[in-house]
Short mmCIF file of C-alpha atoms in Angstrom, two decimals:
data_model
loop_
_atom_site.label_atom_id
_atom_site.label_comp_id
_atom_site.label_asym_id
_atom_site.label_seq_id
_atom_site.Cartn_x
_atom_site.Cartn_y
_atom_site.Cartn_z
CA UNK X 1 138.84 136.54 102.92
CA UNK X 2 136.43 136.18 99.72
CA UNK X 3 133.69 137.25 102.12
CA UNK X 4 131.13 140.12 100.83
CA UNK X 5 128.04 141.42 102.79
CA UNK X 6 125.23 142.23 100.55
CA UNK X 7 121.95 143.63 102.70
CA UNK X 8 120.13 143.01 106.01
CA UNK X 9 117.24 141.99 105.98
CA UNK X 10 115.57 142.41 110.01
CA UNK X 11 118.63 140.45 111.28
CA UNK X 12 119.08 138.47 108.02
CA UNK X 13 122.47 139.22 106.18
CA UNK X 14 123.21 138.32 102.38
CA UNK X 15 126.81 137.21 101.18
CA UNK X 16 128.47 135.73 98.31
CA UNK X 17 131.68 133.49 98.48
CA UNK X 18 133.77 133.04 95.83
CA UNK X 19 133.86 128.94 95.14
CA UNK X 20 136.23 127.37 93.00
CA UNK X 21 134.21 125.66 89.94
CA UNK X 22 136.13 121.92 90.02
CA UNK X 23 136.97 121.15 93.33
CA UNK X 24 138.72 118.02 92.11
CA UNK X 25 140.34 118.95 88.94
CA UNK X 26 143.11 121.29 88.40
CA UNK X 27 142.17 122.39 84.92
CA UNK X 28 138.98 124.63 85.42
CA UNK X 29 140.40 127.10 87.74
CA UNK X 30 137.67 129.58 87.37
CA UNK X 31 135.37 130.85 90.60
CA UNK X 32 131.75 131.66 91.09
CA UNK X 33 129.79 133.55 93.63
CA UNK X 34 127.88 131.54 95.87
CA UNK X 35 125.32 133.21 98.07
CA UNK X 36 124.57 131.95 101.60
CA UNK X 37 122.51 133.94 104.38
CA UNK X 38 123.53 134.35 107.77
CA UNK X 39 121.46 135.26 111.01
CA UNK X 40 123.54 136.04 113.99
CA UNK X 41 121.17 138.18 116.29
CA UNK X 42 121.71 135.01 119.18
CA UNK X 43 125.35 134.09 118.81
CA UNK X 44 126.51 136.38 121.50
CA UNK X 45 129.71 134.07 122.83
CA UNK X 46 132.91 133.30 121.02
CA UNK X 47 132.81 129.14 120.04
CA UNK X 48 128.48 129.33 119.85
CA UNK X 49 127.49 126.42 117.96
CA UNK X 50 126.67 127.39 114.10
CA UNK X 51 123.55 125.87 112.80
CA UNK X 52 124.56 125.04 108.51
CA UNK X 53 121.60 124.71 106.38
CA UNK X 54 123.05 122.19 103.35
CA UNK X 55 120.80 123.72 100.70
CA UNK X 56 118.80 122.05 98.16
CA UNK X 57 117.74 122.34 94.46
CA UNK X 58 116.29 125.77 94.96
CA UNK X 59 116.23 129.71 95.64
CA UNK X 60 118.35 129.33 99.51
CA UNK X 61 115.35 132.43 100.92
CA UNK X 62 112.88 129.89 99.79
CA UNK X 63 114.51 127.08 101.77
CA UNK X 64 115.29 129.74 104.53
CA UNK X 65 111.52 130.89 105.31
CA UNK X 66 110.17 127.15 105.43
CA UNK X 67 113.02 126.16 108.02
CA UNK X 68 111.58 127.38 111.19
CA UNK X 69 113.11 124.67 113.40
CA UNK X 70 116.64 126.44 113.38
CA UNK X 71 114.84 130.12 113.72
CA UNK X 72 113.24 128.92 117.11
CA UNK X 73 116.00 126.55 118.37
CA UNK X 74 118.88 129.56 117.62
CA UNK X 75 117.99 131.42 121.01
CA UNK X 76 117.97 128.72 122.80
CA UNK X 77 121.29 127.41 121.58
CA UNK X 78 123.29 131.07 121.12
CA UNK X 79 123.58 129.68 117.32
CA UNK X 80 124.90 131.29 114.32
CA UNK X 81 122.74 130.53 111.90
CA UNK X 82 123.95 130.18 107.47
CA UNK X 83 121.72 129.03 104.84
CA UNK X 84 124.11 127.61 101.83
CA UNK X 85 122.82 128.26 98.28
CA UNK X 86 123.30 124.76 96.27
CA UNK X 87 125.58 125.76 93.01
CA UNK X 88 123.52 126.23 89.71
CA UNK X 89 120.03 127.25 91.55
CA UNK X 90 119.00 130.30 93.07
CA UNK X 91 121.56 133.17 91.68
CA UNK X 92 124.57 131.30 92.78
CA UNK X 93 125.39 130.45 88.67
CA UNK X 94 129.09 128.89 88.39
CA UNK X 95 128.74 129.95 84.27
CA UNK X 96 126.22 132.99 84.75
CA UNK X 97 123.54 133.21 82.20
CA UNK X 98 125.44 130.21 80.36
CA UNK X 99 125.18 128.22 83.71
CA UNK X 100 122.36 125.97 81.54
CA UNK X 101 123.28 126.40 77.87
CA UNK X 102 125.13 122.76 77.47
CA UNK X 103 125.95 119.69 79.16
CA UNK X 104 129.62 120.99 78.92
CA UNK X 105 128.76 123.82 81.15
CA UNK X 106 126.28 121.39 83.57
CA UNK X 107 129.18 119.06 83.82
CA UNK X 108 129.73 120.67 86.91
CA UNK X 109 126.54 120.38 88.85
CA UNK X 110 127.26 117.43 91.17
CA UNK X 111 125.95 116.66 94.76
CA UNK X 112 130.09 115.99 95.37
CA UNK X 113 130.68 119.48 94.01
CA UNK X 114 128.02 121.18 96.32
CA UNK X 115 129.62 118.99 99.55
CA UNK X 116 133.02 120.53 98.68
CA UNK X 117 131.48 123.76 98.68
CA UNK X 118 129.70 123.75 101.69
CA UNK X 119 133.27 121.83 103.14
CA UNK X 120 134.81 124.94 102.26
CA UNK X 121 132.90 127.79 103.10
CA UNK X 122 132.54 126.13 106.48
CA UNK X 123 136.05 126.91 106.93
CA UNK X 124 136.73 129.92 105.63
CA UNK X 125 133.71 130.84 107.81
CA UNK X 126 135.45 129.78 111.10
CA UNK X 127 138.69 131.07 110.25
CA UNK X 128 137.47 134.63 109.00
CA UNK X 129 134.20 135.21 111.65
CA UNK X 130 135.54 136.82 114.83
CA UNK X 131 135.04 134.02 117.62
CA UNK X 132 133.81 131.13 115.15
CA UNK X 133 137.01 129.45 114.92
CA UNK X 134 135.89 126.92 117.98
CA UNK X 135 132.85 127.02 116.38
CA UNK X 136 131.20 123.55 116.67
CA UNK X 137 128.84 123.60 113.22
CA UNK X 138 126.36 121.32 113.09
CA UNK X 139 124.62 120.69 109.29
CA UNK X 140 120.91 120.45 108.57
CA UNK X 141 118.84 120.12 105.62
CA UNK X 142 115.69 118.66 104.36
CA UNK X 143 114.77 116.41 101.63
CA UNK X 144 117.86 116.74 98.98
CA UNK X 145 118.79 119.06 101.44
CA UNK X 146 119.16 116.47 104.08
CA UNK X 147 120.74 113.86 102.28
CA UNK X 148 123.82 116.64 101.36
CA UNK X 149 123.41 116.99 105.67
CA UNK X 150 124.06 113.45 106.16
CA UNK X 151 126.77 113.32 103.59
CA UNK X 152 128.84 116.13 104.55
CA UNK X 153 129.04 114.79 107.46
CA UNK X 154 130.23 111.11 106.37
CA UNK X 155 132.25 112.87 103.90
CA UNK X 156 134.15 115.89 105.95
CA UNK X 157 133.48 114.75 109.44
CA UNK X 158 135.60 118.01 110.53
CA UNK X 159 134.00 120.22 108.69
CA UNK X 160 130.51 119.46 110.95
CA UNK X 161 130.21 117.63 114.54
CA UNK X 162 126.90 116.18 113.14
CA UNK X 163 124.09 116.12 110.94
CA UNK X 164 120.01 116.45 111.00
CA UNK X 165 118.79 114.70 107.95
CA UNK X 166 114.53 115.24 107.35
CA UNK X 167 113.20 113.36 104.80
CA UNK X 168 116.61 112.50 103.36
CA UNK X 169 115.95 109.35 101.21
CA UNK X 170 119.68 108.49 101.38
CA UNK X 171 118.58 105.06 100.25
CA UNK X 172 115.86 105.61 97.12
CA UNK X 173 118.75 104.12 94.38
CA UNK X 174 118.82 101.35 92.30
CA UNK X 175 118.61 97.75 94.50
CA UNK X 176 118.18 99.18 98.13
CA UNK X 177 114.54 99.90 98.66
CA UNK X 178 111.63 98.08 96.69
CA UNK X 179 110.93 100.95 93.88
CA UNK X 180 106.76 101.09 94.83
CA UNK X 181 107.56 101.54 98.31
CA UNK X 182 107.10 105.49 97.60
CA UNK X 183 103.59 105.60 95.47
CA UNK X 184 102.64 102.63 98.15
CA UNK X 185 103.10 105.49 101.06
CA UNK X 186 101.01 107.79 98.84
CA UNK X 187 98.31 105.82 98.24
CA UNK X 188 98.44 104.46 102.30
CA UNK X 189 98.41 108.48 102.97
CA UNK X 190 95.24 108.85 100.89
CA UNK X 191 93.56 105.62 101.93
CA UNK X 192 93.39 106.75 105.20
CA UNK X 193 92.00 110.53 104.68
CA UNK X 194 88.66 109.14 103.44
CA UNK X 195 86.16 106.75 102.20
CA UNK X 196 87.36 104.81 98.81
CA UNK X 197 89.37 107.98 98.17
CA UNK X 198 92.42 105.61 96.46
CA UNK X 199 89.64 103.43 95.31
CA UNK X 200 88.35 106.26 93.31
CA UNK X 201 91.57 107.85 92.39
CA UNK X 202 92.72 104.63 90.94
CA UNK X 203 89.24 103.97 89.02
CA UNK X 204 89.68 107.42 87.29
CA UNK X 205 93.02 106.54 84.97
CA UNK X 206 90.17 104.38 83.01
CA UNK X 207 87.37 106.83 82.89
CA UNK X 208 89.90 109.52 81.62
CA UNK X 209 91.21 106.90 78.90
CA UNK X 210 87.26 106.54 78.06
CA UNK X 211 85.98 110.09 78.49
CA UNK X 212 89.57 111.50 76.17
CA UNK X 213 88.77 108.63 73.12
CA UNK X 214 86.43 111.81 71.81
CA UNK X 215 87.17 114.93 70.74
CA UNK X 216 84.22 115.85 72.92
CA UNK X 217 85.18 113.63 75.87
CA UNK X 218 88.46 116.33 75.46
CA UNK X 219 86.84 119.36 75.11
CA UNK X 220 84.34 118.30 78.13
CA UNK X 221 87.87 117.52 80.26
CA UNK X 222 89.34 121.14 79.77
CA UNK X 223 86.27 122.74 80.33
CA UNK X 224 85.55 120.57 83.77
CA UNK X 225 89.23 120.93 85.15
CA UNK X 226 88.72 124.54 83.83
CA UNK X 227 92.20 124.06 81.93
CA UNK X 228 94.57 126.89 81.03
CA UNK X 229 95.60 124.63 78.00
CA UNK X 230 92.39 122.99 76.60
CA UNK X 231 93.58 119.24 75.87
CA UNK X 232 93.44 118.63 72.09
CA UNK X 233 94.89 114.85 71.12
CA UNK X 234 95.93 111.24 72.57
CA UNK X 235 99.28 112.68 73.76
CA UNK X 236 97.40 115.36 75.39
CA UNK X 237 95.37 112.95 77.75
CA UNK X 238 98.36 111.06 79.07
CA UNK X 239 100.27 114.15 79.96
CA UNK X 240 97.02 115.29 81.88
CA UNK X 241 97.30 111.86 83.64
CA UNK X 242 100.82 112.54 84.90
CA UNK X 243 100.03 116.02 85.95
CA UNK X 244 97.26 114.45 87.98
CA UNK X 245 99.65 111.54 89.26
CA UNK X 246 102.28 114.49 90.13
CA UNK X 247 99.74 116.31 92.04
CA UNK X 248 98.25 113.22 94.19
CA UNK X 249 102.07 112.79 94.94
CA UNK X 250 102.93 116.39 95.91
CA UNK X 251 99.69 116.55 98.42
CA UNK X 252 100.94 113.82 100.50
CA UNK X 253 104.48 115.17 100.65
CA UNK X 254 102.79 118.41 102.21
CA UNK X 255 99.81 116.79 103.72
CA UNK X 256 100.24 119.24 106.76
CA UNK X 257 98.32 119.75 110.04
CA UNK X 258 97.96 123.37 109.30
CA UNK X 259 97.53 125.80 106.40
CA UNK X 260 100.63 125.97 104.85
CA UNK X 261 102.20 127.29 101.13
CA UNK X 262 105.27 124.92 100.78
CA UNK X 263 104.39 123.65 97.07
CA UNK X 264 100.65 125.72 96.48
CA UNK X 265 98.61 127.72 99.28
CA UNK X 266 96.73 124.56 100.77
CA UNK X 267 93.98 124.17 103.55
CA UNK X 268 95.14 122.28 107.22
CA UNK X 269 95.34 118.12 106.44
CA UNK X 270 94.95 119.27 102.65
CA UNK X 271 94.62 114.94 101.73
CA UNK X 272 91.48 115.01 103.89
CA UNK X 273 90.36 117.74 102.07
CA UNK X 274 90.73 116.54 98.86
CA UNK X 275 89.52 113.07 99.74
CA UNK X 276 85.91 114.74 100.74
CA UNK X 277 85.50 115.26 96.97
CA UNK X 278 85.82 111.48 95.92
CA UNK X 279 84.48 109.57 98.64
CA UNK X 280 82.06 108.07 96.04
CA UNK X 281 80.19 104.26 96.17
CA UNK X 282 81.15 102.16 92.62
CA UNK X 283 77.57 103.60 91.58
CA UNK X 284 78.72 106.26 90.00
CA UNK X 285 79.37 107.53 86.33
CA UNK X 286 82.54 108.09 84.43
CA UNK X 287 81.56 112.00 84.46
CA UNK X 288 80.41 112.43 87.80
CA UNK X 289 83.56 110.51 89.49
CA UNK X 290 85.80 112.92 87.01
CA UNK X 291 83.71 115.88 88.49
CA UNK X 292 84.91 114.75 92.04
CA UNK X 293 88.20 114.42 90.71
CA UNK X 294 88.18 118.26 89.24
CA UNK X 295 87.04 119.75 92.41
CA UNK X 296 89.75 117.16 94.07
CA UNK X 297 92.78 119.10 92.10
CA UNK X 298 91.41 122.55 93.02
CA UNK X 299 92.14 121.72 96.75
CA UNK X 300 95.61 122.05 95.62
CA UNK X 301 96.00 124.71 92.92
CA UNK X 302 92.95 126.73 93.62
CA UNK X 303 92.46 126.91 97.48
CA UNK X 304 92.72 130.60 97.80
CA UNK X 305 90.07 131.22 94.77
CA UNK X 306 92.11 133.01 92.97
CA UNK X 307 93.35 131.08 90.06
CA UNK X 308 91.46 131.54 86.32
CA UNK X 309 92.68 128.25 85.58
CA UNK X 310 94.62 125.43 85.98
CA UNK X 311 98.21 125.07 84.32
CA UNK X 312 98.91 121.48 83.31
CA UNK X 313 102.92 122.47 82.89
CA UNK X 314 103.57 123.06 86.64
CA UNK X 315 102.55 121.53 89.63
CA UNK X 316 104.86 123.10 92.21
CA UNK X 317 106.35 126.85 93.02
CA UNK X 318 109.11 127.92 90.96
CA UNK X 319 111.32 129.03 93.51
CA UNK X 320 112.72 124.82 92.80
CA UNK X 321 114.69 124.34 89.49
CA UNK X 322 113.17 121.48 87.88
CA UNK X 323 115.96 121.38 85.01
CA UNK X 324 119.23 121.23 87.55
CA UNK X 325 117.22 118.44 89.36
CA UNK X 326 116.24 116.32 86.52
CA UNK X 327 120.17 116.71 85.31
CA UNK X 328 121.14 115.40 88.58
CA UNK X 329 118.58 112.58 88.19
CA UNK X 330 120.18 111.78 84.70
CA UNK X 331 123.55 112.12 86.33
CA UNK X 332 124.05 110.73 89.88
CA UNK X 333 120.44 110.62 91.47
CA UNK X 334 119.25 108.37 90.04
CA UNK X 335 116.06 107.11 92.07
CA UNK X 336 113.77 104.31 90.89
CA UNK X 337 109.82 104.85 91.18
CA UNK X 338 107.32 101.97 90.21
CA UNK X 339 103.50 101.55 90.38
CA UNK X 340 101.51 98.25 90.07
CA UNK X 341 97.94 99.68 90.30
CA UNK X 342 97.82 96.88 92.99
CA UNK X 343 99.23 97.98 96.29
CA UNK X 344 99.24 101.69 95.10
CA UNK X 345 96.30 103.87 93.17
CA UNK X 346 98.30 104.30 90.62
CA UNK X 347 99.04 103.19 86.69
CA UNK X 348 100.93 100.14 86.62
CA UNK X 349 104.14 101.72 85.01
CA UNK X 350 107.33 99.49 86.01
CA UNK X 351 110.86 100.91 86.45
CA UNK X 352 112.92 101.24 82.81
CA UNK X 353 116.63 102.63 83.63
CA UNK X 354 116.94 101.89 79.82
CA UNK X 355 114.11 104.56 78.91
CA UNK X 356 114.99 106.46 81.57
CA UNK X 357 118.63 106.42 79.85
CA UNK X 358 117.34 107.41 76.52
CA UNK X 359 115.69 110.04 77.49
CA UNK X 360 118.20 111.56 79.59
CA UNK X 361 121.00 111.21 76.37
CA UNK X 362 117.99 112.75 74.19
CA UNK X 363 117.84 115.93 76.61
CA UNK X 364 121.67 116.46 77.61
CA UNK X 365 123.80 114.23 76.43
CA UNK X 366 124.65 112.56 78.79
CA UNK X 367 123.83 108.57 80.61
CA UNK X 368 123.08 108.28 84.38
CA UNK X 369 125.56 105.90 86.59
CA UNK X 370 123.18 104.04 88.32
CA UNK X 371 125.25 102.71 91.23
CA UNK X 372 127.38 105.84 91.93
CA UNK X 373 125.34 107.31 94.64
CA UNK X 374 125.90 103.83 95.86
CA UNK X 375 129.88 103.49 95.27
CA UNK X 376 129.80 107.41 96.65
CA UNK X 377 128.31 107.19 99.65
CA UNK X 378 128.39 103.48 100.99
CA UNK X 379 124.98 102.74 100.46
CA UNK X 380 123.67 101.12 103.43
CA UNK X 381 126.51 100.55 105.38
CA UNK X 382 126.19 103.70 107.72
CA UNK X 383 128.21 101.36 110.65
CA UNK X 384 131.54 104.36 110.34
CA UNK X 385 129.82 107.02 110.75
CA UNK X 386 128.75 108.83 114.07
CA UNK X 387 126.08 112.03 114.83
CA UNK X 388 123.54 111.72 112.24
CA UNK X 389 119.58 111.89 112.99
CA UNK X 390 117.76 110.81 110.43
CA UNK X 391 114.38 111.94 110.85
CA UNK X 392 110.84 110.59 108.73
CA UNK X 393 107.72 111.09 108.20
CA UNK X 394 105.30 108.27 108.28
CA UNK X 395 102.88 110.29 105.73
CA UNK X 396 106.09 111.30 103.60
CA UNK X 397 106.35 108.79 100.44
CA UNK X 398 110.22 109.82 100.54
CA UNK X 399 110.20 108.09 103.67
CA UNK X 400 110.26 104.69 101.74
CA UNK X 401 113.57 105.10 100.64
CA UNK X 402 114.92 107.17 104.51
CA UNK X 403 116.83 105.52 107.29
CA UNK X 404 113.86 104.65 109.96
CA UNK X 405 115.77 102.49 112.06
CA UNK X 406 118.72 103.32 114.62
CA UNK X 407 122.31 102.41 113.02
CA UNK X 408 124.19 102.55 116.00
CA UNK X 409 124.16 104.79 119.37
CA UNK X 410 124.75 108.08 117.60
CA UNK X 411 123.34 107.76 113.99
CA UNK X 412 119.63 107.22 114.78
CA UNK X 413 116.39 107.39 113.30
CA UNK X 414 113.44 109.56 114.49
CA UNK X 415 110.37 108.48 113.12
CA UNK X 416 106.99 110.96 113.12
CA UNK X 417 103.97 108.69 112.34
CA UNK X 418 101.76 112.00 111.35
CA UNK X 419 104.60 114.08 109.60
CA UNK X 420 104.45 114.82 106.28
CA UNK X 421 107.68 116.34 104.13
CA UNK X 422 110.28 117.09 106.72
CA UNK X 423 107.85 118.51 109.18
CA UNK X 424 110.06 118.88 111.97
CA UNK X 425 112.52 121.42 110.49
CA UNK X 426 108.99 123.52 109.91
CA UNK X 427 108.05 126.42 112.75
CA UNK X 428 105.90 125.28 115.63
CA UNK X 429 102.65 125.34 115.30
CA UNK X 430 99.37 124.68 117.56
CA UNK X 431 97.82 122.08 115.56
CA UNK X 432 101.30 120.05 115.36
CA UNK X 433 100.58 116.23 116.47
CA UNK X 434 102.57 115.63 119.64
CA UNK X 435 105.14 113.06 117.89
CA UNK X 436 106.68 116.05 115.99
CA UNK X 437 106.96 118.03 118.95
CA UNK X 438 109.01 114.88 120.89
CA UNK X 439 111.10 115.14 117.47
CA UNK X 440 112.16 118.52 117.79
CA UNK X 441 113.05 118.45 121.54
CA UNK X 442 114.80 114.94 120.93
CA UNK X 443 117.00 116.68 118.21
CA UNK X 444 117.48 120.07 120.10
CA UNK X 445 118.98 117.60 122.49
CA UNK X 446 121.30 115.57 120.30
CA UNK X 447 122.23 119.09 119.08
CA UNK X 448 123.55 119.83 122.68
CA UNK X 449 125.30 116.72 123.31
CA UNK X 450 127.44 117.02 120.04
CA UNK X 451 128.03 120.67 120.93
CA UNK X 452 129.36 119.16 124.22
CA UNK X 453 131.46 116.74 122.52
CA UNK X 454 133.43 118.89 120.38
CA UNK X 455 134.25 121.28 123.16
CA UNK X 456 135.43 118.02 125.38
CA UNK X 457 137.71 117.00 121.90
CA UNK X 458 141.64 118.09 122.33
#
């Protein structure tokens, strides 16, 4: 068995699997090691259920700490619990330190590459574990993390007896969901948190454009945002934009009940928060709305206090690999995002798959297939498949391009009107609206049942 434990960690243990490259070609026969974490402290029977975390584009510990559900659930199901590391993030490097030096050695970074992985460590876990060999496993994941849940489990039913898909926008590709649903939730998200909060959001793209036509109007936008990098030219002002588009976008993803640190350290209902800073009438100057809007952006990357200044390069932690995700985007994920400055607060920037292209073949060389996610997966014919929950948020823009309606008997949707960014697979938590409390039972229960049902199967 090509099983090696690393370190515990209270009752978490490291290990690294040795994973074949190319899955589905014969010529690459080389192996990596993949790292995947497992917590066992409550799987006390032989055949307890095993709880498989699908992971995403990111460090697996990151993905492990914000993934409370399956901590608290583990007891009461005697579960096994393993968190998978997704190839080419984290450490788990098929090509090392070369892992990211060419397309040639990308080539391999695939969602149908990570499924065959997690297919396979699945069962050399149940045939090497002592008493997992009945094991019923049952995937979860969040985000890209839950779309590779529902997948694996349309793609190697008998690997898992079902799947919990949060926020898994298994349907955000070209020609099945209107591309502006998603910066339509955002703007709906920030709408509600406060009085002409989108109004004023969407009035400040033109008093930026104004304000940035001087070198002074530049200098007095660094020194207001209190900019790491002080913006210098044109160019400079539009990138500034998108950072401030990206960082409207990320707040409603994590638009949380509670204090939380998912993306940035950010106050309880951070949208409301930032919305107290722009609830201004029509009155008001280019400079003082902009003012709002600085004091806006420190809700999210200065809640603490602590930061000097404000980086325009990042708006997220760095435990997520922003290169391996934007190759899959140029590659198979491709996902189509539109705003109309009409029924959003945004730009009016339409979709371009023929920019998009360009600049995909100008970074790696290589041209996304727009309809393979489609041809892959089925699309939106989910009618064969069985034991998938798909649960949304209603505050969660990904949730424009999720399953929110029941399929059939056993793949179902669970929909959380005050959940933000796959809430449900977060810990418990005092200040959690009731609906995401109902979630988490209603899966915990679904859980059972398929645990059931494989034990009932010859």
């Amino acid at each position: 068995m090509l099983l090696i434990r690393i370190i515990e960690v209270f009752a978490l243990f490291w290990h690294l699997f040795c994973s074949l490259i190319d899955h589905f070609g014969f010529f690459e026969n080389g192996t990596f090691k993949q790292r995947y974490l497992v917590a066992d402290q409550h799987w006390h029977q032989a055949g307890g259920p095993i709880l498989f975390y699908t992971g995403n584009e990111g460090d697996i510990t990151w993905f492990c700490n914000n993934t409370g559900f399956m901590w608290q659930v583990a007891e009461e199901l005697g579960a096994m619990l393993v968190f998978a590391e997704h190839r080419y993030y984290g450490d788990s490097m098929p090509f090392g330190p070369d892992s990211y030096s060419d397309s040639k050695h990308l080539n391999y970074l695939s969602s149908e590459q990570a499924l065959a992985d997690f297919a396979v460590l699945i069962r050399e876990l149940k045939g090497s574990w002592p008493g997992a060999r009945s094991s019923a496993v049952i995937a979860v994941g969040g985000s890209y993390g839950g779309m590779l849940a529902a997948w694996l489990r349309m793609k190697y039913p008998s690997a898992v007896v079902g799947a919990l898909a949060a926020s898994a926008p298994i349907w955000q590709f070209p020609g099945m969901v209107p591309c502006g649903d998603f910066h339509r939730i955002v703007s709906q998200d920030f709408a509600s948190s406060g009085p002409n909060c989108d109004v004023n959001i969407r009035r400040s793209w033109g008093a930026i454009d104004k304000i940035a036509s001087t070198a002074e109007g530049l200098a007095w936008l660094s020194g207001t945002f209190s900019l790491c990098a002080p913006l210098k030219s044109r160019p400079d002002s539009v990138a500034f934009k998108e950072w401030l588009q990206e960082t409207w976008v990320n707040l409603a993803m994590v638009d949380y009940p509670y204090e939380a640190s998912f993306l940035q350290p950010l106050p309880a209902w951070p949208v409301q928060a930032v919305c107290r800073h722009l609830g201004f009438d029509s009155s008001v100057s280019d400079y003082q709305l902009l003012q709002g809007v600085s004091e806006a952006a420190r809700v999210y990357y200065n809640h603490t206090g602590a930061t000097a200044c404000l980086n325009t390069s990042s708006t997220a932690t760095g435990s997520l690999g922003f290169l391996g995700w934007y190759y899959q985007a140029c590659t198979e994920m491709v996902m189509p995002l539109c705003t109309d400055g009409v029924q959003d607060m945004f730009e009016p920037q339409a979709w371009d798959f023929q920019a998009f292209s360009d600049e995909c073949q100008a970074l790696f060389g290589v041209r996304p297939r727009a309809s393979w996610a489609e041809t892959l997966y089925g699309g939106k014919d989910l009618s064969a498949h069985s034991n998938i929950i798909f649960s949304n948020g209603g505050l969660d823009p990904w949730s424009g391009g999720g399953v929110t309606r029941n399929i059939s008997d056993s793949v179902v949707a669970i929909v959380i009107p005050q959940g933000a960014h796959h809430l449900d697979l977060r810990y418990d938590n005092e200040r959690d609206p009731p609906a995401v409390r109902g979630a988490r039972a209603l899966e915990v229960d679904y859980f059972k049942a398929w645990v059931r049902q494989a034990r009932r199967a010859p």
